[in-house]
Short mmCIF file of C-alpha atoms in Angstrom, two decimals:
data_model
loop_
_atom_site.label_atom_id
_atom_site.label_comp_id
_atom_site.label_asym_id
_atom_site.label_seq_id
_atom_site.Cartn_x
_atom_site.Cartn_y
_atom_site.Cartn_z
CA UNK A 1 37.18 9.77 7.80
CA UNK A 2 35.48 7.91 4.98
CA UNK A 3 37.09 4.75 3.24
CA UNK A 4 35.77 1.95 1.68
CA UNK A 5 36.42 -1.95 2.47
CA UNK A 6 40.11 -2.63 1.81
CA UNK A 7 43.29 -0.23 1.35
CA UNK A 8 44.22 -2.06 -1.99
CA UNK A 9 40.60 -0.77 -3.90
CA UNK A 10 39.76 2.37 -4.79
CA UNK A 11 37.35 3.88 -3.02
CA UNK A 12 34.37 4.29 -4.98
CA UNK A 13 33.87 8.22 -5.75
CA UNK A 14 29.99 7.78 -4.56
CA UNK A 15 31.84 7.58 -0.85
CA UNK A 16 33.47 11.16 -0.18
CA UNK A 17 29.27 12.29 -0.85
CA UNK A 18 27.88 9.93 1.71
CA UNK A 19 29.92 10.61 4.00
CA UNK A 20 30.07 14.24 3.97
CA UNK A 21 26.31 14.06 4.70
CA UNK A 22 26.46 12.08 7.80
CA UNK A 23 26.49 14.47 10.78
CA UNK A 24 28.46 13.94 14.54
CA UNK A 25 26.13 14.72 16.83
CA UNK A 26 28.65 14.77 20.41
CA UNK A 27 27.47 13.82 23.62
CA UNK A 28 24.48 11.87 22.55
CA UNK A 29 23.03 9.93 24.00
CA UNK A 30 25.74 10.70 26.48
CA UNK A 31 28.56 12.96 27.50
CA UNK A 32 31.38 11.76 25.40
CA UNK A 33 29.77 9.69 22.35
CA UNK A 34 29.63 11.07 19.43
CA UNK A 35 27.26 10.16 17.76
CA UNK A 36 26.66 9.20 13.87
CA UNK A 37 23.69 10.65 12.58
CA UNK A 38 22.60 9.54 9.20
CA UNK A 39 19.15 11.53 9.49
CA UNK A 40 21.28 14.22 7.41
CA UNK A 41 22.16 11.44 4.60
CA UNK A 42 18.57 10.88 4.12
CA UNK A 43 17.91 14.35 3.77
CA UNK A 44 20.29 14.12 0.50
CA UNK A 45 18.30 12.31 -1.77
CA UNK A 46 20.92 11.74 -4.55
CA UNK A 47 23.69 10.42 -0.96
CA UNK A 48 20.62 7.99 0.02
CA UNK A 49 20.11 6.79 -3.63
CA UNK A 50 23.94 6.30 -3.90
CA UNK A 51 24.25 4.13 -0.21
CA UNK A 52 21.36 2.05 -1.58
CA UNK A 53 23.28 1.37 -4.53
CA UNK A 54 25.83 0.46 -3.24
CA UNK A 55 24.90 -1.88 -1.45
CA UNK A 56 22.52 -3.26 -4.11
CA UNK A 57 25.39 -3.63 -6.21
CA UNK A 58 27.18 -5.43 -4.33
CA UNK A 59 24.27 -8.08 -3.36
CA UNK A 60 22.26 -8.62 -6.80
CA UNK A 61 23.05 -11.60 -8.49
CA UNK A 62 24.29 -13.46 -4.69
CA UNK A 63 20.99 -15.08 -5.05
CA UNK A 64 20.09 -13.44 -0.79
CA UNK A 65 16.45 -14.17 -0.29
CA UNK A 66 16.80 -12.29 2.66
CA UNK A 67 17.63 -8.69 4.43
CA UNK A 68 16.99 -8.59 8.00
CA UNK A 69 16.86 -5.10 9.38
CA UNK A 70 17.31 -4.29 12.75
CA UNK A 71 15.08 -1.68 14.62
CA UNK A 72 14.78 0.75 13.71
CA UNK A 73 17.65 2.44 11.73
CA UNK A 74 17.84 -0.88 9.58
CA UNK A 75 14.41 -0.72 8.79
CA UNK A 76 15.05 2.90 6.48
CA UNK A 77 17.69 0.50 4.68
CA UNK A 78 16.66 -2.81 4.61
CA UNK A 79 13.65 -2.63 2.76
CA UNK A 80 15.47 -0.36 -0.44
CA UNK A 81 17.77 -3.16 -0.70
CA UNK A 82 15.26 -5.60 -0.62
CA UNK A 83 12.86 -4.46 -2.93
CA UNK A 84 16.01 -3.94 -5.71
CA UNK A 85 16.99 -7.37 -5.08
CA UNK A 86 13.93 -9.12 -4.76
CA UNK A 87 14.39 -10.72 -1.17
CA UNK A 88 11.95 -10.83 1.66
CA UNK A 89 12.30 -8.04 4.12
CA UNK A 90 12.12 -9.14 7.87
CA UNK A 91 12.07 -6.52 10.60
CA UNK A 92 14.50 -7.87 13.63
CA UNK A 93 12.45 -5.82 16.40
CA UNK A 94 12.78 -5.07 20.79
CA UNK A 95 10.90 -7.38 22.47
CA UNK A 96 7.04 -7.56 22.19
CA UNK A 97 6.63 -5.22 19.20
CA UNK A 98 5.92 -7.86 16.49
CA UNK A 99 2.57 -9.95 16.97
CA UNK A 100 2.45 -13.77 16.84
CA UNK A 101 4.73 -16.50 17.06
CA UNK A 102 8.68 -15.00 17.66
CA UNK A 103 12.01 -16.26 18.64
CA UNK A 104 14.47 -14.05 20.88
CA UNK A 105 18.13 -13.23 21.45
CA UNK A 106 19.74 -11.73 23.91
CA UNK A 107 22.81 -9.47 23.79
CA UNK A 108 24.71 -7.63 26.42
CA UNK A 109 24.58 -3.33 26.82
CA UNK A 110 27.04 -1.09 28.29
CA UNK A 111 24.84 -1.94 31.49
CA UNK A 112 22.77 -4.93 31.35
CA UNK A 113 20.80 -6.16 28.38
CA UNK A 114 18.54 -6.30 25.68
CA UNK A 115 16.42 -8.75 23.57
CA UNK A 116 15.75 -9.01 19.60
CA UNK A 117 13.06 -10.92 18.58
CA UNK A 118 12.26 -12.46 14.46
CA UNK A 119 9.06 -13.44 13.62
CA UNK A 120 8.60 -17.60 13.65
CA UNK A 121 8.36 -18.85 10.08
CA UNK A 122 9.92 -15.41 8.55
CA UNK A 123 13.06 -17.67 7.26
CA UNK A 124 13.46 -20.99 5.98
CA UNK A 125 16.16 -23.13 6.37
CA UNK A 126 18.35 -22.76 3.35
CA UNK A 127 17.34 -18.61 2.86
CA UNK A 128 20.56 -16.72 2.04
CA UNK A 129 20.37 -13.58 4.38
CA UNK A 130 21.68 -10.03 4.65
CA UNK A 131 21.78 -8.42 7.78
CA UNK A 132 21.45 -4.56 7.84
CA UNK A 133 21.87 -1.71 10.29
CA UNK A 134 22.87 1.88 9.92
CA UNK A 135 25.84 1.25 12.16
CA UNK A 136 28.15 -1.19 13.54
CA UNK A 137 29.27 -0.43 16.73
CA UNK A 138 30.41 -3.11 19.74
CA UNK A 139 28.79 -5.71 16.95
CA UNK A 140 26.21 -7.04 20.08
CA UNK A 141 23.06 -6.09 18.23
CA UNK A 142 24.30 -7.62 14.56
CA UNK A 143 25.46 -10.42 16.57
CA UNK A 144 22.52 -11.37 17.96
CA UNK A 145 20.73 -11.05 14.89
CA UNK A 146 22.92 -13.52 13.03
CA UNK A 147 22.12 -15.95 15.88
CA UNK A 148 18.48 -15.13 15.25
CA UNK A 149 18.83 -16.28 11.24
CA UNK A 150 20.67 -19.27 12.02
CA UNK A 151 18.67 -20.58 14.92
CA UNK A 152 16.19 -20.35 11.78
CA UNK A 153 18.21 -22.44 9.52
CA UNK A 154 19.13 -19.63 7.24
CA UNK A 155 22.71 -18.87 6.35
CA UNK A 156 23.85 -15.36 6.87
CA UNK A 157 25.54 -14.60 3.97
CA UNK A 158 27.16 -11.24 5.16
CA UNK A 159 25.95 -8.11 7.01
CA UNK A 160 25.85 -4.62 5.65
CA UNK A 161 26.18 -1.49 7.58
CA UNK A 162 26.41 2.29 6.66
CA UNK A 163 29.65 2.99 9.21
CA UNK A 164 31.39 1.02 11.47
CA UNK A 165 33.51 1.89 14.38
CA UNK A 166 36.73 0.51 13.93
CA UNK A 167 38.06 0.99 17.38
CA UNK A 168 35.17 -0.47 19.32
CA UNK A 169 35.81 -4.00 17.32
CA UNK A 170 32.75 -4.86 16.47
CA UNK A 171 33.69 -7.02 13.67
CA UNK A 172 35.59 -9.44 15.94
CA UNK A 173 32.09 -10.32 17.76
CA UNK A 174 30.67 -12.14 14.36
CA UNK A 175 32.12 -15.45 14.65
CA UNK A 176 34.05 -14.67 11.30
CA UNK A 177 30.84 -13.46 9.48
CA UNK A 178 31.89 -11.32 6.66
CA UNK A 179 31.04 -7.05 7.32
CA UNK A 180 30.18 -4.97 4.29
CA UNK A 181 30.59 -1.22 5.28
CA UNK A 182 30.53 1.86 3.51
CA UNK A 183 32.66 4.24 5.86
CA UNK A 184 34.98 4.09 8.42
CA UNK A 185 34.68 6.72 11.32
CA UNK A 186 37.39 7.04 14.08
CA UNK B 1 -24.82 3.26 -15.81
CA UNK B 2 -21.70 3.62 -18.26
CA UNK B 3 -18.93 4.73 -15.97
CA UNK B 4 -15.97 6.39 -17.36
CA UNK B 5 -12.13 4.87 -16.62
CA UNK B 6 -11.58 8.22 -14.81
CA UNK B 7 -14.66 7.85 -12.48
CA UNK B 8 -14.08 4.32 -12.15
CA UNK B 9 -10.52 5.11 -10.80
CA UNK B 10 -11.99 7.62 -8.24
CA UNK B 11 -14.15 5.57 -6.84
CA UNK B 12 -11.16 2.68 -6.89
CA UNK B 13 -9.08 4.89 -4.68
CA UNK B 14 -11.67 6.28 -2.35
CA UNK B 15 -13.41 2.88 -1.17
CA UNK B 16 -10.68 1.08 -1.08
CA UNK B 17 -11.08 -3.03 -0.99
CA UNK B 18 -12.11 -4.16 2.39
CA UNK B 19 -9.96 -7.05 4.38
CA UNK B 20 -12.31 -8.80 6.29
CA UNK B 21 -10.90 -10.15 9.62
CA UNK B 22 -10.44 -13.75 8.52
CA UNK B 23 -10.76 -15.00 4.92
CA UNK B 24 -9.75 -13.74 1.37
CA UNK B 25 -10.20 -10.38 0.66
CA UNK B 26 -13.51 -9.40 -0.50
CA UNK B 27 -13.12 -5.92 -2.52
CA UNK B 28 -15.85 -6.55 -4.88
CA UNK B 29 -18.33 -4.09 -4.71
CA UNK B 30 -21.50 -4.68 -6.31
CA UNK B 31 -21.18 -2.95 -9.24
CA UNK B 32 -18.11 -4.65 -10.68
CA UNK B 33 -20.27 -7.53 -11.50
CA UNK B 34 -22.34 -5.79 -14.08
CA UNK B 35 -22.00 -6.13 -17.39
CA UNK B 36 -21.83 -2.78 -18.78
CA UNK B 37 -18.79 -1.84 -16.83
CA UNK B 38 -16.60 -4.85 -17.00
CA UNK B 39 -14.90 -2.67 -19.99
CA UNK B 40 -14.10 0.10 -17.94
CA UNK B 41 -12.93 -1.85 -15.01
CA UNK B 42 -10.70 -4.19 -17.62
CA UNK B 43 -8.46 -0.50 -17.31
CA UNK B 44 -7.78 -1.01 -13.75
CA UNK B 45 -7.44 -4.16 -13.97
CA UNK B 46 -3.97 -3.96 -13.20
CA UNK B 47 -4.60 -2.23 -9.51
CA UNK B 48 -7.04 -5.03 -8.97
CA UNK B 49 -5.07 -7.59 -9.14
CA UNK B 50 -2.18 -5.63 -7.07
CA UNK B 51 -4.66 -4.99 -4.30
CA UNK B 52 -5.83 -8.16 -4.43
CA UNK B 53 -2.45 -9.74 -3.68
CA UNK B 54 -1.80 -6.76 -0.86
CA UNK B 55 -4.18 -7.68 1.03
CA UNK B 56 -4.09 -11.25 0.68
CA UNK B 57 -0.53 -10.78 2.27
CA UNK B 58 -1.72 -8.86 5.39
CA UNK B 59 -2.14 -11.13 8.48
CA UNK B 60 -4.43 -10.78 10.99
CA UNK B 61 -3.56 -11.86 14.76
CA UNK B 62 -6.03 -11.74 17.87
CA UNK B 63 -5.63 -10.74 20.93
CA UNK B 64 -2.69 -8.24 20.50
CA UNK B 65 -0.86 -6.23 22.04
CA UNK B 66 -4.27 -6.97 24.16
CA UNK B 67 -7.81 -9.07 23.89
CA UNK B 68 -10.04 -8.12 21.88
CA UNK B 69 -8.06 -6.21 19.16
CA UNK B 70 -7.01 -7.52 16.22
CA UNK B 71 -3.88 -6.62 14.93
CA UNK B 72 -3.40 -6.14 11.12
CA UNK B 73 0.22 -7.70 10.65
CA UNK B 74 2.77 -5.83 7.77
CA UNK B 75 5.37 -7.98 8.45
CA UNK B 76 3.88 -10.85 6.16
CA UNK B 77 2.98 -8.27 3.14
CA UNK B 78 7.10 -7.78 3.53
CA UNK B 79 7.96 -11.60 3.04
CA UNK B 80 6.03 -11.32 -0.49
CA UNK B 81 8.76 -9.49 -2.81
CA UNK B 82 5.79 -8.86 -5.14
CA UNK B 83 3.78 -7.98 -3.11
CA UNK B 84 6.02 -5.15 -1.34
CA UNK B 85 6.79 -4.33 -4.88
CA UNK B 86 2.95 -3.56 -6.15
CA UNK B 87 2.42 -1.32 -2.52
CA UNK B 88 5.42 0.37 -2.78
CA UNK B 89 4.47 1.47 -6.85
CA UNK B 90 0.97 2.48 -5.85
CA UNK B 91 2.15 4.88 -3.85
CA UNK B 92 5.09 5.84 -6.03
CA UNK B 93 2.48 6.24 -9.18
CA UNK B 94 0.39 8.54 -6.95
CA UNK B 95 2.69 10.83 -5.80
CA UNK B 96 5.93 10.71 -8.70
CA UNK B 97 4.42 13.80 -9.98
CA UNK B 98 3.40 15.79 -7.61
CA UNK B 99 5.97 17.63 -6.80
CA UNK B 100 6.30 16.40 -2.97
CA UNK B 101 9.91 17.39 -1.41
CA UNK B 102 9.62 15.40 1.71
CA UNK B 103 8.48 11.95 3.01
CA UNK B 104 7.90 11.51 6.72
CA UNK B 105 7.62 8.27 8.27
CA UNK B 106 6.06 7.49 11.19
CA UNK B 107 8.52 5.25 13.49
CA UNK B 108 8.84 2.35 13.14
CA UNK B 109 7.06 0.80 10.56
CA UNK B 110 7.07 4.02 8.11
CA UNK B 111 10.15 3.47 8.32
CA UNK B 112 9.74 0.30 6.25
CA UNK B 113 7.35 2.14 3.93
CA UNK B 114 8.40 6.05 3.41
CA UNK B 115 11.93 5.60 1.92
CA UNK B 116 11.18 3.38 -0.93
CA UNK B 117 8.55 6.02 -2.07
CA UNK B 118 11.62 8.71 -1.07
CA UNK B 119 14.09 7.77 -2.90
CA UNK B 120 11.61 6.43 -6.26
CA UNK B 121 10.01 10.35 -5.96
CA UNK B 122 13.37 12.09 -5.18
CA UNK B 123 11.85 13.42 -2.08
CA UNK B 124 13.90 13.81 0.91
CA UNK B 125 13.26 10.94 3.83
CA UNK B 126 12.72 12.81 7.46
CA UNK B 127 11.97 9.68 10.45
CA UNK B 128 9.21 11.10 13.30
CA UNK B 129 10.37 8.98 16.11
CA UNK B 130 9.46 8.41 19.79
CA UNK B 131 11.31 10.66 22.39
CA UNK B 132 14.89 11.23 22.71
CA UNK B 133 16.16 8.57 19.58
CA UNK B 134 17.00 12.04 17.50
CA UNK B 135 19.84 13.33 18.29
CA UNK B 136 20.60 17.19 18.32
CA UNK B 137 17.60 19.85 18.34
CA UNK B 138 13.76 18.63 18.08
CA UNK B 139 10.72 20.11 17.97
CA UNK B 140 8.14 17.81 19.91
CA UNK B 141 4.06 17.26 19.72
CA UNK B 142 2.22 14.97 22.15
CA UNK B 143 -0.98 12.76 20.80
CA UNK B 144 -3.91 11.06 22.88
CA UNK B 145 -3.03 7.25 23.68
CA UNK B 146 -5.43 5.23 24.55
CA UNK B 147 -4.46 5.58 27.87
CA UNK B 148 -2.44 9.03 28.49
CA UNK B 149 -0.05 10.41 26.01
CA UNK B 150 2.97 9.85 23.51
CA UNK B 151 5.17 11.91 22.22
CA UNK B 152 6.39 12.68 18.48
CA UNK B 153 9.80 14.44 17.79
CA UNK B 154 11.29 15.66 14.18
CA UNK B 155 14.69 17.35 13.73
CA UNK B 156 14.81 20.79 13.75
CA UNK B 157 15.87 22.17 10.38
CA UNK B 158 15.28 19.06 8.31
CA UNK B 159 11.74 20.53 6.81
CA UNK B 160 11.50 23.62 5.21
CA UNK B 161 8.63 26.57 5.13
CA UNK B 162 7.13 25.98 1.86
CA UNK B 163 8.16 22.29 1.35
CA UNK B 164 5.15 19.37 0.17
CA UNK B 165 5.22 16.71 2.51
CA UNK B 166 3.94 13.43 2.26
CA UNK B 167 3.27 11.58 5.44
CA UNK B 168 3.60 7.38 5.61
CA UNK B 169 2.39 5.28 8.31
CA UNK B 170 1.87 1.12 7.71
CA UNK B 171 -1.65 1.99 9.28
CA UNK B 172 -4.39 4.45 9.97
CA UNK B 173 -6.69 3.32 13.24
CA UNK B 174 -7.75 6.54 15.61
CA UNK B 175 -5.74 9.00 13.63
CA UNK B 176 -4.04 10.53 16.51
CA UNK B 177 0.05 9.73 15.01
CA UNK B 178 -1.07 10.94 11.48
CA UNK B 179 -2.52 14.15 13.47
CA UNK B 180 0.98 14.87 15.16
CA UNK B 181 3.04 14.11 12.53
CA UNK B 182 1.10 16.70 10.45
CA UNK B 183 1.13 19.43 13.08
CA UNK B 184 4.75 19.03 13.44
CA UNK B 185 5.03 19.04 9.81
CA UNK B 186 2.75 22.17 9.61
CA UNK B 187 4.29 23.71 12.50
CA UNK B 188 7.99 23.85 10.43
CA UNK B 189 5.84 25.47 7.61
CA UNK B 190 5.21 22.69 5.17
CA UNK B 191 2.45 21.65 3.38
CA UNK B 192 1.09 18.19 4.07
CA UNK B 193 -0.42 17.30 0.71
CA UNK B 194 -1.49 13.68 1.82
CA UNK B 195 -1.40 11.21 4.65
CA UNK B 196 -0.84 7.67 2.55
CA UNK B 197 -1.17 4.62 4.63
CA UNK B 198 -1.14 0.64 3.55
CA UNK B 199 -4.17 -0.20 5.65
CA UNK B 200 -7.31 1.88 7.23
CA UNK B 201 -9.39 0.91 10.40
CA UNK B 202 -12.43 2.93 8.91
CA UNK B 203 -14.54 2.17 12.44
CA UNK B 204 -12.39 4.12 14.12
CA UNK B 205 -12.75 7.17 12.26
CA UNK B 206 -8.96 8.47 12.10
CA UNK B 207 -9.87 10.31 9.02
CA UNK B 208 -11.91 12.77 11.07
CA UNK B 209 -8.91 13.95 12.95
CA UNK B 210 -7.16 15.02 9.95
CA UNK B 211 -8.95 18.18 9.87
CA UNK B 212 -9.77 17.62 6.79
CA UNK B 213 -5.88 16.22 5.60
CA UNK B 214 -6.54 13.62 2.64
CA UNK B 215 -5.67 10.23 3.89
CA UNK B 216 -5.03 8.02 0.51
CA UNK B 217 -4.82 3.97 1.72
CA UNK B 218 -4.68 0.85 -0.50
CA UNK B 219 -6.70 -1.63 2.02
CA UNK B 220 -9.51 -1.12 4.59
CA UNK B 221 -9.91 -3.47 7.36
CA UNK B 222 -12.63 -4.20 9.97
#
């Protein structure tokens, strides 16, 4: 079920197109998930042009110097958005993938843990940043990237995602951090 | 010699400016410094001073992921808005009119690269990703590691027989990815009109295991 941010605007009529070209994969990665695959919505050139949009839209003119994608989904949107609005693109990666100098987070899994690691020196104190993923899920990975940006000294202005699941609450886990999302999915 | 803007630009694109390991890049070649082609170089002026600031982005780090290679770095070419900007439209001014239908990235960081040229060209974006991230049906092909072998999966059904791919990796070193990614391509029945890549490891001599694939890239390094 696509919607856009709030029940009192209208949704915009690029929407009802996006989401029809996301496809539920069930039982991946495991029996009982099902799963939102936005391979499909990149398939659909004029449904990828209209997400990016979107979300350049909303962010041009919020003077972000920043979008932080997170591996590796964030890293197809990220760098659209970044490029139309003239910030820096920094790729929030699993441990020892970038070279040099990083900082790490960690964040909790179903079962145990994982890391995300930003490059030392990527953001400034006083950058404006955008945080983007495909999806929004428990809110553990986006969390831990916000951490990551303002351990830096930036100041996450808001983070962007393609879908969220609503019932898994992952908006509650970002300290109050506004969420930007495109679609809904129950 | 008088060299025409046309030849000029050939030879632009095939020997592309070299980033030595350390210091500025050096991407003069000889002949730019005489005088009876400074007007025809004054045309590509423009992609000069692009490359230039490409690969003065590009950062170099030692010693990873082990000693004794050194790693060309991306991520500071993406901290230069400009920078991203001019890489992004050299590819885009390459390939806007060639009619090419789909760009495949090579995960992860063609992810970073392939769908701004996607969505400027109007091509579909299709990620080739390490095993089991896609979900639903795959077709697989394996490539040579350096030690052993990895694994390269695509989505059944998103390619077409008859399509013109484009294929976009941040990087060209042995050639083996670029090699699976167009067999997989190939294997769907597309046509892989070029293998574009930011940066080329010429030394290692990836080109040669293209079988014969055109590999277009903006920067070569040692």
């Amino acid at each position: 079920m696509a919607c856009g941010n709030g029940k009192e605007q209208e949704q915009d009529p690029r929407i009802d197109g996006i989401a029809a070209s996301i496809r539920v994969v069930p039982d991946f990665p495991k029996k009982g998930i099902m799963f939102q695959d936005i391979t499909t919505l990149l398939l659909n050139p004029k449904a990828f042009k209209n997400t990016v949009d979107l979300f350049v839209e909303r962010y041009l003119g919020k003077d972000i110097t920043v979008v932080a994608g997170i591996e590796a989904r964030g890293f197809i949107f990220g760098p659209p958005i970044a490029l139309a609005i003239g910030a820096k693109f920094i790729p929030l990666r699993k441990p020892r993938k970038l070279p040099g100098e990083v900082i790490s987070e960690k964040y909790d899994l179903e079962y145990g843990s994982d890391c995300l690691e930003m490059h030392v020196g990527a953001v400034q104190p006083g950058d404006r940043a955008l945080v983007v993923d495909d999806l929004i899920a428990t809110g553990g990975t986006l969390c831990a990237a916000i951490n990551l940006l303002e351990r830096a000294g930036a100041e996450v202005v808001e983070c962007a995602c393609v879908i969220e699941l609503p019932e898994l609450k992952g908006r509650e886990k970002l300290n109050g951090k506004p969420l930007y999302i495109l679609i809904k999915s129950s | 010699m008088q060299l025409s803007c046309s030849t000029l630009r050939q030879f632009f694109f095939l020997r592309p400016p070299r980033l030595p390991s350390s210091s500025p890049p050096l991407f003069l070649t000889p002949r730019r410094r005489l005088p009876s082609v400074v007007r025809a170089m004054a045309s590509v002026g423009s992609d000069d001073r692009r490359l230039s600031r490409i690969a003065s982005t590009i950062r170099v780090i030692h010693d990873f992921p082990k000693p004794g290679i050194k790693f060309q770095d991306i991520t500071t070419l993406l901290l230069d808005p400009e920078a991203f900007r001019h890489t992004i439209d050299m590819f885009v001014e390459r390939y806007k009119d060639k009619k090419i239908s789909v760009v495949a990235g090579v995960e992860a960081r063609g992810f970073i690269f392939g769908p701004p040229i996607s969505l400027a060209i109007g091509a579909k974006f299709v990620p080739l990703r390490k095993p089991k991230k896609l979900p639903g049906e795959v077709i697989a092909e394996e490539y040579s590691l350096e030690y052993g072998t990895g694994i390269m999966e695509m989505h059944v059904g998103a390619v077409h027989p008859g399509e013109r791919a484009l294929v976009i990796d941040d990087l060209v070193a042995t050639g083996g990815t670029l090699a699976a990614a167009i067999r997989l391509l190939e294997r769907v029945g597309a046509e892989v009109v070029e293998c574009a890549c930011v940066i080329e490891l010429p030394e290692l001599k990836g080109r040669e295991r293209l079988n014969g694939k055109p590999v277009f890239v903006l920067i070569e390094a040692d």
